[in-house]
């Protein structure tokens, strides 16, 4: 998978740390949801792939 757009879906919960294993993603948009992350590696991954991931 290279593109994943789940933006503006009112998704909630914590993003699983395994999400960071989606290394083939070239574009990720999960902004404007209510998602959280606590795993440091996952947060780094998300900030690299979608800097606006925590925007609400």
PDB file of C-alpha atoms in Angstrom:
ATOM      1  CA  UNK A   1       0.000   0.000   0.000  1.00  0.00           C
ATOM      2  CA  UNK A   2       1.390   3.377  -0.977  1.00  0.00           C
ATOM      3  CA  UNK A   3      -1.507   5.729  -0.197  1.00  0.00           C
ATOM      4  CA  UNK A   4      -3.797   5.762   2.810  1.00  0.00           C
ATOM      5  CA  UNK A   5      -6.323   8.575   3.279  1.00  0.00           C
ATOM      6  CA  UNK A   6      -8.565   8.244   6.317  1.00  0.00           C
ATOM      7  CA  UNK A   7      -8.938  11.963   6.941  1.00  0.00           C
ATOM      8  CA  UNK A   8     -12.113  13.577   8.260  1.00  0.00           C
ATOM      9  CA  UNK A   9     -13.776  10.362   9.445  1.00  0.00           C
ATOM     10  CA  UNK A  10     -14.278  11.051  13.163  1.00  0.00           C
ATOM     11  CA  UNK A  11     -12.060   8.073  13.983  1.00  0.00           C
ATOM     12  CA  UNK A  12     -11.220   7.702  17.662  1.00  0.00           C
ATOM     13  CA  UNK A  13      -8.831   5.626  19.796  1.00  0.00           C
ATOM     14  CA  UNK A  14      -5.108   5.091  19.977  1.00  0.00           C
ATOM     15  CA  UNK A  15      -3.279   4.140  16.807  1.00  0.00           C
ATOM     16  CA  UNK A  16      -1.597   0.719  17.214  1.00  0.00           C
ATOM     17  CA  UNK A  17       2.217   0.820  17.238  1.00  0.00           C
ATOM     18  CA  UNK A  18       2.197  -1.745  14.398  1.00  0.00           C
ATOM     19  CA  UNK A  19       0.945   1.022  12.124  1.00  0.00           C
ATOM     20  CA  UNK A  20       4.570   2.174  11.855  1.00  0.00           C
ATOM     21  CA  UNK A  21       5.395  -1.025   9.949  1.00  0.00           C
ATOM     22  CA  UNK A  22       3.575   0.342   6.879  1.00  0.00           C
ATOM     23  CA  UNK A  23       6.920   1.407   5.487  1.00  0.00           C
ATOM     24  CA  UNK A  24       5.810   1.386   1.837  1.00  0.00           C
ATOM     25  CA  UNK A  25       3.452   4.303   2.424  1.00  0.00           C
ATOM     26  CA  UNK A  26       4.421   7.334   0.416  1.00  0.00           C
ATOM     27  CA  UNK A  27       1.350   9.341   1.389  1.00  0.00           C
ATOM     28  CA  UNK A  28      -0.653   9.193   4.590  1.00  0.00           C
ATOM     29  CA  UNK A  29      -3.518  11.424   5.670  1.00  0.00           C
ATOM     30  CA  UNK A  30      -5.251  10.676   8.957  1.00  0.00           C
ATOM     31  CA  UNK A  31      -5.858  14.280   9.946  1.00  0.00           C
ATOM     32  CA  UNK A  32      -9.078  15.648  11.386  1.00  0.00           C
ATOM     33  CA  UNK A  33      -9.921  12.592  13.449  1.00  0.00           C
ATOM     34  CA  UNK A  34      -9.633  12.018  17.185  1.00  0.00           C
ATOM     35  CA  UNK A  35      -6.649   9.669  17.155  1.00  0.00           C
ATOM     36  CA  UNK A  36      -3.814   9.462  19.636  1.00  0.00           C
ATOM     37  CA  UNK A  37      -0.440   7.762  19.863  1.00  0.00           C
ATOM     38  CA  UNK A  38       1.940   7.117  22.751  1.00  0.00           C
ATOM     39  CA  UNK A  39       4.619   4.938  21.140  1.00  0.00           C
ATOM     40  CA  UNK A  40       7.643   7.141  20.355  1.00  0.00           C
ATOM     41  CA  UNK A  41       8.545   5.283  17.139  1.00  0.00           C
ATOM     42  CA  UNK A  42       4.958   5.516  15.926  1.00  0.00           C
ATOM     43  CA  UNK A  43       4.797   9.242  16.663  1.00  0.00           C
ATOM     44  CA  UNK A  44       8.013   9.767  14.701  1.00  0.00           C
ATOM     45  CA  UNK A  45       6.578   7.743  11.807  1.00  0.00           C
ATOM     46  CA  UNK A  46       3.313   9.705  11.844  1.00  0.00           C
ATOM     47  CA  UNK A  47       5.067  13.071  12.039  1.00  0.00           C
ATOM     48  CA  UNK A  48       7.184  12.102   9.038  1.00  0.00           C
ATOM     49  CA  UNK A  49       4.340  10.756   6.901  1.00  0.00           C
ATOM     50  CA  UNK A  50       1.561  13.156   7.956  1.00  0.00           C
ATOM     51  CA  UNK A  51       2.656  16.161  10.026  1.00  0.00           C
ATOM     52  CA  UNK A  52      -0.985  17.174  10.514  1.00  0.00           C
ATOM     53  CA  UNK A  53      -2.100  13.775  11.835  1.00  0.00           C
ATOM     54  CA  UNK A  54      -3.092  15.209  15.223  1.00  0.00           C
ATOM     55  CA  UNK A  55      -5.076  18.129  13.759  1.00  0.00           C
ATOM     56  CA  UNK A  56      -8.693  18.217  14.806  1.00  0.00           C
TER      57      UNK A  56
END
